[in-house]
Amino acid sequence: MLGRVLVILTSANSITLKNGDRQPTGYDQFAFVEVVDALKNEGFLIDIGTLGGHTPFQDAACLNHLSNSDKRYYKQYMESEPLMLLPKNITHISEEELQHYVAVFFPGGYSALDELCSAPDILKVLKHFHHYMKPIGIIGTGTAALIHNEIPWLFTGYRIACPNLDVETEYETLILPADLPFHVGYILEQLGARTTFSQPMETHIIEHNELITAQNKYSAFDFAKQFALKIKYDLKLNQ
């Protein structure tokens, strides 16, 4: 066993759009399974946590890009994961408990815009991993977890991969009844990050200090390998 990784999901099942409407959403099951499966295969133990300890809620559209046979694999994987039913309560997690984790991972999904953004308990987790320079891995809109109001901002000057702005604009125009509450990349830039993204559906991963970010779910396979290597390297440095 190489160590224990904390995976933080959202239990929110919708977000509030700019016009006040509620849009059904959740965490990204594809990104979650790709990375967690890879980490388990590398020998890491996984703990799943949510704010309040509520059962995480999956985005119904997160597997739409897959064939029916591939969808069955992801659904079966989730049904065999008992930790999903009784996740750890991040709201009550202590500094002593956080000491036992070698890394934290946020799989993403649009519900992060509502539930993880500016959440004091998420800031508590980020402060711990930032202070000890332990790996923080995030995919897509999961980078909303980095948004907080405390000054100075923890990640000033960091290079961060964020969702492609053209993709988000197209999503708003073609699918949503109104605009998203905000674009993650824009807010991160205002806070002091140096954001970057690549072409839609391309792999794009940025590593800066303890933080490793990927722009979208299509980066998940390569992200999982790079994230596992980063955790191993960090453990080796701290032996």
Coordinates of N, CA and C in Angstrom, one line a residue:
M1 N 0.8 -1.2 0.0 CA 0.0 0.0 0.0 C 0.9 1.2 0.0
L2 N 0.7 2.1 -1.0 CA 1.6 3.3 -1.1 C 1.1 4.5 -0.3
G3 N -0.2 4.5 0.0 CA -0.8 5.6 0.7 C -2.3 5.8 0.4
R4 N -2.9 6.7 1.1 CA -4.3 6.9 0.9 C -4.6 8.3 0.3
V5 N -5.5 8.2 -0.8 CA -5.8 9.4 -1.5 C -7.3 9.8 -1.2
L6 N -7.5 11.1 -0.9 CA -8.8 11.6 -0.6 C -9.5 12.1 -1.9
V7 N -10.6 11.6 -2.3 CA -11.3 12.0 -3.5 C -12.6 12.8 -3.0
I8 N -12.7 14.0 -3.4 CA -13.8 14.8 -3.0 C -14.8 15.0 -4.2
L9 N -16.0 14.5 -4.0 CA -17.1 14.7 -5.0 C -18.1 15.7 -4.5
T10 N -19.0 16.0 -5.3 CA -20.1 16.9 -4.9 C -21.4 16.0 -4.8
S11 N -22.3 16.4 -3.8 CA -23.6 15.8 -3.7 C -24.7 16.7 -4.2
A12 N -24.3 17.8 -4.8 CA -25.3 18.7 -5.4 C -25.8 18.1 -6.7
N13 N -27.1 18.2 -6.9 CA -27.7 17.6 -8.2 C -28.1 18.7 -9.2
S14 N -27.7 20.0 -8.9 CA -28.1 21.0 -9.8 C -27.2 22.3 -9.5
I15 N -27.2 23.2 -10.5 CA -26.6 24.5 -10.3 C -27.5 25.6 -10.6
T16 N -27.3 26.8 -10.1 CA -28.1 28.0 -10.4 C -27.5 28.7 -11.6
L17 N -28.3 28.9 -12.7 CA -27.8 29.6 -13.8 C -28.0 31.1 -13.6
K18 N -27.4 31.9 -14.5 CA -27.4 33.4 -14.3 C -28.8 33.9 -14.3
N19 N -29.8 33.3 -14.9 CA -31.2 33.8 -14.9 C -32.0 33.3 -13.7
G20 N -31.3 32.5 -12.8 CA -32.0 32.0 -11.6 C -32.5 30.6 -11.8
D21 N -32.6 30.0 -13.0 CA -33.1 28.7 -13.2 C -32.1 27.7 -12.6
R22 N -32.6 26.5 -12.2 CA -31.8 25.4 -11.8 C -31.6 24.4 -12.9
Q23 N -30.3 24.0 -13.1 CA -29.9 23.1 -14.2 C -29.4 21.8 -13.5
P24 N -30.1 20.6 -13.8 CA -29.6 19.4 -13.3 C -28.2 19.1 -13.7
T25 N -27.3 18.6 -12.8 CA -26.0 18.2 -13.0 C -25.4 17.4 -11.9
G26 N -24.1 17.3 -11.8 CA -23.5 16.5 -10.7 C -22.0 16.3 -11.0
Y27 N -21.4 15.3 -10.3 CA -20.0 15.1 -10.6 C -19.8 14.3 -11.8
D28 N -18.5 14.3 -12.4 CA -18.2 13.6 -13.6 C -17.8 12.2 -13.3
Q29 N -18.7 11.2 -13.6 CA -18.4 9.8 -13.3 C -17.2 9.3 -14.1
F30 N -17.1 9.8 -15.4 CA -16.1 9.3 -16.2 C -14.7 9.6 -15.7
A31 N -14.5 10.9 -15.4 CA -13.2 11.3 -14.8 C -12.9 10.6 -13.5
F32 N -13.9 10.5 -12.7 CA -13.8 9.8 -11.4 C -13.3 8.4 -11.6
V33 N -13.9 7.6 -12.4 CA -13.6 6.2 -12.5 C -12.2 6.0 -13.2
E34 N -11.9 6.8 -14.2 CA -10.6 6.7 -14.9 C -9.5 6.9 -13.9
V35 N -9.6 7.9 -13.1 CA -8.5 8.3 -12.2 C -8.4 7.3 -11.0
V36 N -9.6 7.1 -10.4 CA -9.6 6.3 -9.2 C -9.2 4.8 -9.5
D37 N -9.6 4.3 -10.6 CA -9.3 2.9 -11.0 C -7.7 2.9 -11.2
A38 N -7.2 3.9 -11.9 CA -5.7 3.9 -12.1 C -4.9 4.0 -10.8
L39 N -5.4 4.8 -9.9 CA -4.7 4.9 -8.6 C -4.8 3.6 -7.8
K40 N -5.9 2.9 -7.8 CA -6.1 1.6 -7.1 C -5.1 0.6 -7.7
N41 N -5.0 0.6 -9.1 CA -4.1 -0.3 -9.7 C -2.6 -0.1 -9.4
E42 N -2.3 1.2 -9.0 CA -0.9 1.6 -8.7 C -0.7 1.2 -7.2
G43 N -1.7 0.8 -6.4 CA -1.5 0.5 -5.1 C -1.9 1.5 -4.0
F44 N -2.7 2.5 -4.4 CA -3.2 3.5 -3.5 C -4.5 3.1 -3.0
L45 N -4.8 3.4 -1.7 CA -6.1 3.3 -1.1 C -6.9 4.6 -1.4
I46 N -8.2 4.4 -1.5 CA -9.1 5.6 -1.8 C -10.1 5.8 -0.7
D47 N -10.3 7.0 -0.3 CA -11.4 7.5 0.5 C -12.2 8.5 -0.3
I48 N -13.5 8.4 -0.2 CA -14.4 9.3 -0.9 C -15.1 10.2 0.1
G49 N -15.1 11.5 -0.2 CA -15.7 12.4 0.7 C -16.6 13.4 0.0
T50 N -17.6 13.9 0.8 CA -18.4 15.0 0.3 C -18.7 16.0 1.4
L51 N -19.1 17.2 1.1 CA -19.5 18.1 2.2 C -20.8 17.6 2.8
G52 N -20.8 17.4 4.1 CA -21.9 16.9 4.8 C -22.0 15.4 4.9
G53 N -21.2 14.7 4.1 CA -21.2 13.3 4.1 C -22.4 12.7 3.3
H54 N -23.0 13.6 2.4 CA -24.1 13.1 1.6 C -23.7 12.3 0.4
T55 N -24.6 11.4 0.0 CA -24.2 10.5 -1.2 C -24.0 11.4 -2.4
P56 N -22.9 11.2 -3.1 CA -22.6 12.1 -4.3 C -23.6 11.8 -5.4
F57 N -23.8 12.9 -6.2 CA -24.8 12.8 -7.3 C -24.1 12.9 -8.6
Q58 N -24.3 11.9 -9.5 CA -23.7 11.9 -10.8 C -24.4 12.7 -11.8
D59 N -23.6 13.4 -12.7 CA -24.1 14.1 -13.9 C -24.7 13.1 -14.8
A60 N -25.9 13.2 -15.2 CA -26.6 12.2 -16.1 C -26.0 12.2 -17.4
A61 N -25.4 13.3 -17.9 CA -24.8 13.4 -19.2 C -23.4 13.1 -19.3
C62 N -22.7 12.7 -18.2 CA -21.2 12.6 -18.2 C -20.7 11.4 -19.0
L63 N -21.6 10.4 -19.4 CA -21.1 9.3 -20.1 C -21.7 9.3 -21.5
N64 N -22.3 10.4 -22.0 CA -22.9 10.4 -23.3 C -22.0 10.2 -24.4
H65 N -20.7 10.5 -24.2 CA -19.7 10.3 -25.3 C -19.3 8.9 -25.5
L66 N -19.7 8.0 -24.6 CA -19.3 6.6 -24.7 C -20.3 5.7 -25.4
S67 N -19.9 4.5 -25.9 CA -20.8 3.6 -26.5 C -21.6 2.9 -25.4
N68 N -22.7 2.2 -25.7 CA -23.5 1.5 -24.7 C -22.7 0.5 -23.9
S69 N -21.8 -0.2 -24.6 CA -21.0 -1.3 -23.9 C -20.1 -0.6 -22.9
D70 N -19.5 0.5 -23.3 CA -18.5 1.2 -22.4 C -19.3 1.8 -21.2
K71 N -20.5 2.3 -21.4 CA -21.3 2.8 -20.4 C -21.6 1.8 -19.3
R72 N -21.8 0.5 -19.8 CA -22.1 -0.5 -18.8 C -21.0 -0.8 -17.9
Y73 N -19.7 -0.6 -18.4 CA -18.6 -0.8 -17.5 C -18.5 0.2 -16.4
Y74 N -18.8 1.5 -16.7 CA -18.7 2.6 -15.7 C -19.8 2.4 -14.7
K75 N -21.0 2.0 -15.2 CA -22.1 1.9 -14.3 C -21.9 0.7 -13.3
Q76 N -21.4 -0.4 -13.8 CA -21.1 -1.6 -13.0 C -20.0 -1.2 -12.0
Y77 N -19.0 -0.4 -12.4 CA -17.9 0.0 -11.5 C -18.5 0.7 -10.3
M78 N -19.4 1.7 -10.6 CA -20.0 2.5 -9.5 C -20.8 1.6 -8.6
E79 N -21.6 0.7 -9.1 CA -22.4 -0.2 -8.3 C -21.6 -1.1 -7.4
S80 N -20.4 -1.3 -7.8 CA -19.5 -2.2 -6.9 C -18.7 -1.4 -6.0
E81 N -18.8 -0.1 -5.9 CA -18.0 0.8 -5.0 C -18.9 1.2 -3.8
P82 N -18.7 0.4 -2.7 CA -19.5 0.7 -1.5 C -19.3 2.1 -0.8
L83 N -18.1 2.7 -1.1 CA -17.8 3.9 -0.5 C -18.7 5.1 -1.0
M84 N -19.3 4.8 -2.1 CA -20.2 5.9 -2.7 C -21.4 6.1 -1.8
L85 N -21.9 5.1 -1.2 CA -23.1 5.2 -0.4 C -22.9 5.9 1.0
L86 N -21.7 5.7 1.5 CA -21.4 6.3 2.8 C -20.1 7.1 2.8
P87 N -20.0 8.2 2.1 CA -18.7 8.9 2.0 C -18.3 9.6 3.3
K88 N -17.1 9.9 3.4 CA -16.5 10.6 4.5 C -17.1 12.0 4.5
N89 N -17.4 12.6 5.7 CA -17.9 13.9 5.9 C -16.8 14.9 5.9
I90 N -16.6 15.6 4.8 CA -15.5 16.6 4.7 C -15.7 17.7 5.7
T91 N -16.9 18.0 6.0 CA -17.2 19.2 6.9 C -16.6 18.9 8.3
H92 N -16.5 17.7 8.7 CA -16.0 17.4 10.0 C -14.6 16.8 10.0
I93 N -13.9 16.8 8.9 CA -12.6 16.2 8.8 C -11.6 17.1 9.6
S94 N -10.8 16.4 10.3 CA -9.8 17.1 11.2 C -8.4 17.2 10.5
E95 N -7.6 18.1 11.1 CA -6.2 18.2 10.6 C -5.5 16.9 10.8
E96 N -5.8 16.2 11.9 CA -5.1 15.0 12.2 C -5.5 13.9 11.1
E97 N -6.7 13.9 10.7 CA -7.2 13.0 9.6 C -6.5 13.3 8.3
L98 N -6.4 14.6 8.0 CA -5.8 15.0 6.7 C -4.4 14.6 6.6
Q99 N -3.7 14.5 7.8 CA -2.3 14.1 7.8 C -2.1 12.7 7.2
H100 N -3.1 11.9 7.2 CA -3.0 10.5 6.7 C -3.1 10.4 5.2
Y101 N -3.4 11.5 4.5 CA -3.6 11.4 3.1 C -2.4 11.9 2.3
V102 N -2.0 11.2 1.3 CA -0.8 11.6 0.5 C -1.2 12.5 -0.7
A103 N -2.5 12.6 -1.0 CA -3.0 13.5 -2.1 C -4.5 13.7 -2.0
V104 N -5.0 14.7 -2.7 CA -6.4 14.9 -2.8 C -6.8 15.1 -4.3
F105 N -7.9 14.6 -4.7 CA -8.4 14.6 -6.1 C -9.8 15.1 -6.2
F106 N -10.0 16.1 -7.1 CA -11.4 16.6 -7.4 C -11.7 16.3 -8.9
P107 N -12.6 15.3 -9.1 CA -12.9 14.9 -10.5 C -13.6 15.9 -11.4
G108 N -14.2 16.8 -10.8 CA -14.9 17.8 -11.7 C -16.4 17.5 -11.8
G109 N -17.0 18.2 -12.8 CA -18.5 18.2 -13.0 C -19.0 19.6 -12.6
Y110 N -20.1 20.0 -13.3 CA -20.5 21.4 -13.1 C -21.1 21.7 -11.8
S111 N -21.5 20.7 -11.0 CA -22.0 20.9 -9.7 C -21.0 21.5 -8.8
A112 N -19.7 21.4 -9.1 CA -18.6 22.0 -8.4 C -18.7 23.5 -8.3
L113 N -19.4 24.1 -9.4 CA -19.6 25.6 -9.4 C -20.4 26.1 -8.3
D114 N -21.4 25.2 -7.9 CA -22.3 25.6 -6.8 C -21.7 25.2 -5.4
E115 N -21.3 23.9 -5.3 CA -21.1 23.4 -4.0 C -19.6 23.5 -3.5
L116 N -18.6 23.4 -4.4 CA -17.2 23.5 -3.9 C -16.7 24.9 -3.9
C117 N -17.2 25.7 -4.8 CA -16.7 27.1 -4.9 C -16.9 27.9 -3.6
S118 N -15.9 28.5 -3.0 CA -15.9 29.3 -1.9 C -16.4 28.6 -0.6
A119 N -16.3 27.3 -0.6 CA -16.8 26.5 0.6 C -15.7 26.5 1.6
P120 N -15.9 27.0 2.9 CA -14.9 27.0 3.9 C -14.2 25.7 4.2
D121 N -15.0 24.6 4.1 CA -14.5 23.3 4.5 C -13.5 22.8 3.3
I122 N -13.8 23.2 2.1 CA -12.9 22.9 1.0 C -11.6 23.7 1.2
L123 N -11.7 24.9 1.6 CA -10.5 25.8 1.8 C -9.6 25.1 2.9
K124 N -10.3 24.6 3.9 CA -9.5 23.9 5.0 C -8.7 22.8 4.4
V125 N -9.3 22.0 3.5 CA -8.5 20.9 2.9 C -7.4 21.4 2.0
L126 N -7.7 22.4 1.2 CA -6.7 23.0 0.3 C -5.5 23.6 1.1
K127 N -5.8 24.2 2.2 CA -4.7 24.8 3.0 C -3.8 23.7 3.5
H128 N -4.3 22.6 3.9 CA -3.5 21.5 4.4 C -2.6 21.0 3.3
F129 N -3.1 20.7 2.2 CA -2.3 20.1 1.1 C -1.3 21.1 0.5
H130 N -1.7 22.4 0.5 CA -0.8 23.5 0.0 C 0.3 23.7 1.0
H131 N 0.0 23.7 2.3 CA 1.0 23.9 3.3 C 2.1 22.8 3.3
Y132 N 1.7 21.6 3.1 CA 2.6 20.4 3.1 C 3.1 20.1 1.7
M133 N 2.6 20.8 0.7 CA 3.0 20.6 -0.7 C 2.7 19.2 -1.1
K134 N 1.6 18.6 -0.7 CA 1.2 17.3 -1.1 C 0.3 17.5 -2.3
P135 N 0.3 16.5 -3.3 CA -0.3 16.7 -4.6 C -1.8 17.0 -4.5
I136 N -2.3 18.0 -5.2 CA -3.7 18.3 -5.4 C -4.0 18.1 -6.9
G137 N -4.9 17.1 -7.2 CA -5.2 16.9 -8.6 C -6.6 17.3 -8.9
I138 N -6.8 18.0 -10.0 CA -8.2 18.5 -10.4 C -8.4 18.3 -11.9
I139 N -9.6 18.0 -12.3 CA -10.0 17.9 -13.7 C -11.2 18.8 -14.0
G140 N -11.0 19.6 -15.1 CA -12.1 20.4 -15.6 C -12.7 21.4 -14.6
T141 N -14.0 21.5 -14.5 CA -14.7 22.5 -13.6 C -14.5 22.2 -12.1
G142 N -13.8 21.1 -11.8 CA -13.4 20.8 -10.4 C -12.5 21.9 -9.9
T143 N -11.8 22.7 -10.9 CA -11.0 23.8 -10.4 C -11.8 24.9 -9.7
A144 N -13.1 24.8 -9.8 CA -13.9 25.8 -9.0 C -13.6 25.6 -7.5
A145 N -13.1 24.4 -7.1 CA -12.8 24.2 -5.7 C -11.7 25.1 -5.2
L146 N -10.9 25.7 -6.2 CA -9.7 26.5 -5.8 C -10.2 28.0 -5.5
I147 N -11.4 28.3 -5.8 CA -11.9 29.6 -5.7 C -12.3 29.9 -4.2
H148 N -11.7 30.8 -3.6 CA -12.1 31.2 -2.2 C -11.8 32.7 -2.1
N149 N -12.3 33.3 -1.0 CA -12.3 34.7 -0.8 C -11.1 35.2 0.1
E150 N -10.4 34.2 0.7 CA -9.3 34.6 1.6 C -8.2 35.2 0.9
I151 N -7.6 36.2 1.5 CA -6.5 37.0 1.0 C -5.2 36.7 1.9
P152 N -4.1 36.4 1.3 CA -3.8 36.2 -0.1 C -4.3 34.9 -0.6
W153 N -4.7 34.8 -1.9 CA -5.1 33.6 -2.5 C -4.0 32.6 -2.5
L154 N -4.3 31.3 -2.2 CA -3.3 30.3 -2.0 C -2.5 30.0 -3.3
F155 N -3.1 30.2 -4.5 CA -2.4 29.8 -5.7 C -2.1 30.9 -6.7
T156 N -1.7 32.1 -6.1 CA -1.3 33.2 -6.9 C -0.1 32.9 -7.7
G157 N -0.2 33.1 -9.1 CA 0.9 32.9 -10.0 C 1.0 31.5 -10.5
Y158 N 0.1 30.6 -10.0 CA 0.1 29.2 -10.5 C -0.4 29.1 -11.9
R159 N 0.2 28.2 -12.7 CA -0.4 27.9 -14.0 C -1.4 26.8 -13.8
I160 N -2.6 27.0 -14.3 CA -3.7 26.1 -14.1 C -4.5 25.8 -15.4
A161 N -4.7 24.5 -15.7 CA -5.5 24.1 -16.9 C -6.9 24.2 -16.5
C162 N -7.7 24.9 -17.3 CA -9.2 25.0 -17.1 C -10.0 24.7 -18.3
P163 N -11.3 24.6 -18.1 CA -12.1 24.2 -19.3 C -12.0 25.2 -20.4
N164 N -12.0 24.7 -21.7 CA -12.0 25.5 -22.9 C -13.2 26.5 -22.9
L165 N -12.9 27.8 -23.0 CA -13.9 28.8 -23.0 C -14.9 28.6 -24.1
D166 N -14.4 28.3 -25.3 CA -15.3 28.1 -26.5 C -16.3 26.9 -26.2
V167 N -15.8 25.9 -25.6 CA -16.7 24.7 -25.3 C -17.8 25.2 -24.3
E168 N -17.4 25.9 -23.3 CA -18.4 26.4 -22.3 C -19.4 27.3 -22.9
T169 N -18.9 28.2 -23.8 CA -19.9 29.1 -24.5 C -20.8 28.3 -25.4
E170 N -20.3 27.3 -26.1 CA -21.2 26.4 -26.9 C -22.2 25.7 -26.1
Y171 N -21.7 25.2 -24.9 CA -22.6 24.5 -24.0 C -23.8 25.4 -23.5
E172 N -23.4 26.6 -23.2 CA -24.5 27.6 -22.8 C -25.5 27.9 -23.9
T173 N -24.9 28.0 -25.2 CA -25.8 28.4 -26.3 C -26.7 27.3 -26.8
L174 N -26.1 26.0 -26.9 CA -26.8 24.9 -27.5 C -27.6 24.1 -26.5
I175 N -27.2 24.0 -25.2 CA -27.8 23.1 -24.3 C -28.5 23.7 -23.1
L176 N -27.9 24.7 -22.5 CA -28.5 25.4 -21.4 C -29.6 26.4 -21.7
P177 N -30.5 26.6 -20.8 CA -31.5 27.6 -21.0 C -31.0 29.0 -20.7
A178 N -29.9 29.1 -20.1 CA -29.2 30.4 -19.7 C -27.7 30.2 -19.5
D179 N -27.0 31.3 -19.3 CA -25.6 31.1 -19.1 C -25.2 30.5 -17.7
L180 N -24.0 29.9 -17.7 CA -23.5 29.4 -16.4 C -23.3 30.5 -15.4
P181 N -23.3 30.2 -14.1 CA -23.2 31.3 -13.1 C -21.8 32.1 -13.3
F182 N -20.8 31.4 -13.8 CA -19.5 32.0 -14.1 C -18.7 31.0 -14.9
H183 N -17.6 31.5 -15.5 CA -16.6 30.7 -16.2 C -15.4 30.5 -15.2
V184 N -15.1 29.3 -14.9 CA -14.0 29.0 -13.9 C -12.7 29.7 -14.3
G185 N -12.3 29.6 -15.5 CA -11.0 30.2 -15.9 C -11.0 31.7 -15.7
Y186 N -12.1 32.4 -16.0 CA -12.1 33.9 -15.8 C -11.9 34.2 -14.3
I187 N -12.6 33.5 -13.4 CA -12.5 33.8 -12.0 C -11.1 33.5 -11.5
L188 N -10.5 32.4 -11.9 CA -9.2 32.0 -11.5 C -8.2 33.1 -11.9
E189 N -8.3 33.6 -13.1 CA -7.5 34.7 -13.6 C -7.6 35.9 -12.7
Q190 N -8.8 36.3 -12.4 CA -9.0 37.4 -11.5 C -8.4 37.3 -10.1
L191 N -8.3 36.0 -9.7 CA -7.7 35.7 -8.4 C -6.2 35.8 -8.5
G192 N -5.6 35.6 -9.7 CA -4.1 35.6 -9.8 C -3.5 34.4 -10.5
A193 N -4.3 33.5 -11.0 CA -3.8 32.3 -11.7 C -3.4 32.7 -13.1
R194 N -2.5 31.9 -13.7 CA -2.2 32.0 -15.1 C -2.9 30.8 -15.8
T195 N -4.1 31.0 -16.3 CA -4.9 29.9 -16.8 C -4.5 29.6 -18.3
T196 N -4.8 28.3 -18.7 CA -4.5 27.9 -20.0 C -5.4 26.7 -20.4
F197 N -5.7 26.7 -21.7 CA -6.5 25.5 -22.2 C -6.1 25.3 -23.6
S198 N -6.4 24.1 -24.1 CA -6.1 23.7 -25.4 C -7.4 23.5 -26.3
Q199 N -7.2 22.8 -27.4 CA -8.4 22.6 -28.3 C -9.4 21.7 -27.6
P200 N -10.7 21.8 -27.9 CA -11.7 20.9 -27.4 C -11.4 19.4 -27.6
M201 N -11.6 18.6 -26.6 CA -11.5 17.2 -26.6 C -10.0 16.7 -26.7
E202 N -9.1 17.7 -26.6 CA -7.6 17.3 -26.5 C -7.2 17.2 -25.1
T203 N -6.1 16.4 -24.9 CA -5.5 16.2 -23.6 C -4.7 17.5 -23.3
H204 N -4.9 18.0 -22.2 CA -4.1 19.2 -21.7 C -4.0 19.2 -20.2
I205 N -2.7 19.0 -19.8 CA -2.5 18.8 -18.3 C -1.3 19.8 -18.0
I206 N -1.5 20.5 -16.8 CA -0.5 21.4 -16.3 C -0.1 21.0 -14.9
E207 N 1.2 21.0 -14.7 CA 1.7 20.7 -13.3 C 2.5 21.9 -12.8
H208 N 2.1 22.4 -11.7 CA 2.7 23.6 -11.1 C 2.8 23.4 -9.6
N209 N 4.0 23.2 -9.1 CA 4.3 22.9 -7.7 C 3.4 21.7 -7.2
E210 N 2.6 21.8 -6.2 CA 1.8 20.7 -5.7 C 0.5 20.4 -6.6
L211 N 0.2 21.4 -7.4 CA -1.1 21.4 -8.2 C -0.9 20.7 -9.5
I212 N -1.8 19.8 -9.9 CA -1.8 19.2 -11.2 C -3.2 19.3 -11.7
T213 N -3.5 20.0 -12.9 CA -4.8 20.2 -13.4 C -4.9 19.7 -14.8
A214 N -6.1 19.3 -15.2 CA -6.4 18.9 -16.6 C -7.6 19.6 -17.1
Q215 N -7.7 20.0 -18.4 CA -8.8 20.9 -18.8 C -10.1 20.2 -18.9
N216 N -10.1 18.9 -19.1 CA -11.4 18.2 -19.3 C -11.3 16.7 -19.1
K217 N -12.4 16.0 -19.2 CA -12.5 14.6 -19.0 C -11.7 13.8 -20.0
Y218 N -11.5 14.3 -21.2 CA -10.7 13.6 -22.2 C -9.2 13.5 -21.9
S219 N -8.8 14.3 -20.9 CA -7.5 14.2 -20.4 C -7.3 13.2 -19.3
A220 N -8.4 12.6 -18.9 CA -8.4 11.8 -17.6 C -7.4 10.6 -17.6
F221 N -7.3 9.9 -18.8 CA -6.4 8.8 -18.8 C -5.0 9.2 -18.6
D222 N -4.5 10.2 -19.3 CA -3.1 10.7 -19.2 C -2.9 11.4 -17.8
F223 N -4.0 12.1 -17.4 CA -3.9 12.7 -16.1 C -3.7 11.7 -15.0
A224 N -4.4 10.6 -15.0 CA -4.3 9.5 -14.0 C -2.9 9.0 -13.9
K225 N -2.2 8.8 -15.0 CA -0.8 8.3 -15.0 C 0.1 9.3 -14.4
Q226 N -0.1 10.6 -14.8 CA 0.8 11.7 -14.4 C 0.6 12.0 -12.9
F227 N -0.7 11.9 -12.5 CA -1.0 12.2 -11.1 C -0.4 11.1 -10.2
A228 N -0.5 9.8 -10.6 CA 0.1 8.7 -9.8 C 1.6 8.9 -9.7
L229 N 2.2 9.2 -10.8 CA 3.7 9.5 -10.8 C 4.1 10.6 -9.8
K230 N 3.3 11.7 -9.9 CA 3.5 12.8 -9.0 C 3.4 12.4 -7.5
I231 N 2.4 11.6 -7.2 CA 2.3 11.2 -5.8 C 3.5 10.4 -5.4
K232 N 3.9 9.4 -6.2 CA 5.0 8.5 -5.9 C 6.3 9.3 -5.7
Y233 N 6.5 10.3 -6.6 CA 7.7 11.2 -6.5 C 7.7 11.9 -5.2
D234 N 6.5 12.5 -4.9 CA 6.4 13.2 -3.6 C 6.7 12.4 -2.4
L235 N 6.2 11.1 -2.4 CA 6.4 10.2 -1.3 C 7.9 9.9 -1.2
K236 N 8.6 9.7 -2.4 CA 10.0 9.4 -2.4 C 10.8 10.5 -1.8
L237 N 10.4 11.8 -2.2 CA 11.1 12.9 -1.7 C 11.0 13.1 -0.1
N238 N 9.9 12.6 0.4 CA 9.6 12.8 1.8 C 9.9 11.5 2.7
Q239 N 10.6 10.6 2.1 CA 11.0 9.4 2.8 C 12.0 9.7 3.9

